[in-house]
XYZ file of C-alpha atoms in Angstrom:
183
model
C 66.156 -18.184 7.893
C 63.794 -15.542 7.942
C 59.910 -15.835 7.116
C 58.353 -14.319 4.103
C 56.922 -11.513 4.685
C 60.254 -10.442 6.137
C 61.716 -11.542 2.689
C 58.825 -9.248 1.506
C 59.486 -5.767 3.314
C 63.545 -6.270 2.920
C 63.248 -6.261 -0.270
C 64.136 -3.271 -2.628
C 60.733 -3.489 -4.602
C 58.802 -3.000 -1.102
C 61.100 -0.168 -0.181
C 60.625 1.607 -2.979
C 57.175 1.601 -3.416
C 57.307 2.665 0.365
C 59.527 5.861 -0.522
C 57.106 6.345 -3.432
C 53.984 6.242 -1.556
C 56.283 8.748 0.927
C 56.740 11.303 -1.936
C 53.258 10.919 -3.462
C 51.321 12.026 0.261
C 54.101 14.545 0.110
C 53.644 15.665 -3.070
C 49.855 15.812 -2.946
C 49.932 18.149 0.685
C 48.166 15.629 3.119
C 50.543 16.408 5.769
C 49.831 12.576 7.445
C 53.691 12.011 6.463
C 56.353 13.565 8.433
C 59.718 13.351 8.711
C 61.557 12.409 12.025
C 60.913 15.288 14.191
C 59.409 17.490 11.699
C 56.957 19.779 12.265
C 54.592 20.439 8.827
C 55.472 23.323 7.194
C 52.562 25.456 7.268
C 53.468 29.624 6.255
C 52.182 28.309 2.546
C 48.882 27.831 4.415
C 48.545 31.227 6.203
C 50.458 33.277 3.066
C 47.175 31.356 0.878
C 44.983 32.166 3.782
C 45.951 35.372 4.035
C 45.806 36.149 -0.223
C 42.189 34.539 -0.115
C 41.316 36.604 2.462
C 42.658 40.595 1.033
C 40.864 38.727 -2.375
C 37.372 38.719 -0.617
C 37.843 42.008 0.917
C 38.439 43.675 -2.281
C 35.258 41.468 -3.862
C 33.320 43.548 -1.083
C 34.407 46.451 -1.830
C 33.950 46.429 -5.271
C 30.634 45.524 -4.588
C 29.696 47.906 -2.419
C 29.394 46.757 0.627
C 31.405 47.004 3.832
C 34.470 44.550 3.951
C 33.766 41.497 6.538
C 35.690 42.395 9.034
C 34.134 45.873 9.987
C 32.218 45.119 13.401
C 28.604 46.763 14.325
C 28.375 49.662 16.583
C 25.077 47.692 18.753
C 25.364 51.041 20.968
C 23.321 52.864 18.194
C 21.709 49.540 17.044
C 18.326 50.880 18.999
C 15.858 49.086 21.422
C 14.373 46.317 18.751
C 11.552 45.525 18.526
C 9.038 42.422 20.363
C 8.034 39.401 18.360
C 4.856 39.949 16.870
C 4.610 43.562 17.957
C 3.625 46.775 15.668
C 3.938 50.185 16.642
C 0.396 49.521 17.617
C 0.125 46.338 19.626
C 3.124 47.723 21.198
C 1.122 50.276 22.996
C -1.875 47.876 23.666
C 0.899 45.776 25.305
C 2.485 47.935 28.115
C -1.255 48.464 28.973
C -2.086 45.098 29.355
C -1.445 43.305 32.705
C 0.971 40.158 33.210
C -1.748 37.554 32.965
C -2.671 39.227 29.217
C 0.589 39.142 28.118
C 1.057 35.768 29.079
C -2.192 34.290 27.483
C -0.844 36.060 24.597
C 2.345 34.624 24.643
C 0.955 31.549 24.597
C -1.682 31.950 22.279
C 1.145 33.188 19.510
C 3.184 29.481 20.850
C 0.061 27.163 20.049
C -0.362 29.413 16.846
C 3.432 28.212 16.063
C 3.119 24.781 17.118
C 0.269 24.256 14.928
C 2.256 26.146 11.352
C 3.865 23.067 10.392
C 5.208 23.067 6.164
C 3.615 20.325 4.657
C 0.858 19.331 6.917
C -2.847 20.522 7.285
C -3.456 22.609 10.521
C -6.533 19.907 11.505
C -3.627 16.961 11.056
C -1.559 19.205 13.415
C -3.541 19.520 15.773
C -4.792 15.707 15.910
C -1.334 14.396 16.281
C -0.757 17.508 19.092
C -3.764 16.219 20.928
C -2.795 12.301 20.174
C 0.689 13.040 21.863
C -0.980 14.778 24.709
C -3.118 11.603 25.064
C -0.538 9.195 25.363
C 1.711 11.619 27.563
C -1.337 11.317 30.082
C -2.396 7.564 29.996
C 1.440 7.720 30.726
C 1.417 9.558 33.628
C -1.857 7.824 35.093
C -0.299 4.562 34.068
C 3.102 5.056 36.527
C 0.716 6.683 39.429
C -0.967 3.167 39.488
C 1.999 1.103 39.698
C 3.955 3.231 42.075
C 0.583 3.010 44.224
C -0.181 -1.020 43.211
C -2.847 -0.472 41.700
C -4.179 -1.805 38.587
C -5.407 1.064 36.007
C -8.564 1.220 34.668
C -8.984 -0.291 31.034
C -11.854 2.429 30.370
C -9.302 5.262 30.353
C -7.548 3.776 27.207
C -11.400 4.669 25.723
C -11.864 8.224 27.102
C -11.206 11.680 25.601
C -8.429 13.943 26.250
C -10.439 16.297 28.406
C -11.707 12.417 30.205
C -8.038 12.169 30.928
C -7.184 15.364 31.985
C -10.292 16.033 34.163
C -9.009 11.959 35.651
C -5.659 13.664 35.689
C -6.172 16.402 37.837
C -8.387 14.320 40.090
C -6.121 11.710 40.915
C -3.201 14.291 41.177
C -5.242 16.740 43.760
C -6.179 14.253 45.816
C -2.863 11.742 45.726
C -4.898 9.386 44.117
C -6.757 7.735 46.961
C -9.460 5.362 45.850
C -12.332 7.105 47.020
C -11.725 9.794 44.902
C -11.200 8.499 41.853
C -14.749 6.311 42.648
C -16.586 9.703 42.998
C -15.397 11.097 39.724
């Protein structure tokens, strides 16, 4: 005896519903239903894409702009400009030393970082200082853990400058206890 699920799939109603869903999918063009061994017909897609491209190029020509397919001639583009540079600063930048150029680039990067949309510059600077302090505390905690020492409790209350000085001392002197105590 056949089970009830087998009877349901063999019934004429189930096969009619399956055929209707196949026809609907084929009509809608979803491409998820393939006949046995057949590849989907993509010739209509290619024709439509070419037609749309021609229409787009026609609208671009009518608007007076160059068609999207034209390629730029990069050989005639010129030298371009450096970021933040005008004609006056360009002359000055040639006279600057590598260190001065590096310093100017650093200042420009800091200026860009401090310009956050929707947040005041004071708040941005405060957030950056807090991030830097947390990073230094993390480095110091890792250093002390590797040395098998307990991190001084006063470091959590230290200012950013004090933490920087302490980190430099620890780093230069390889974290010897005498160097830390001398500080």
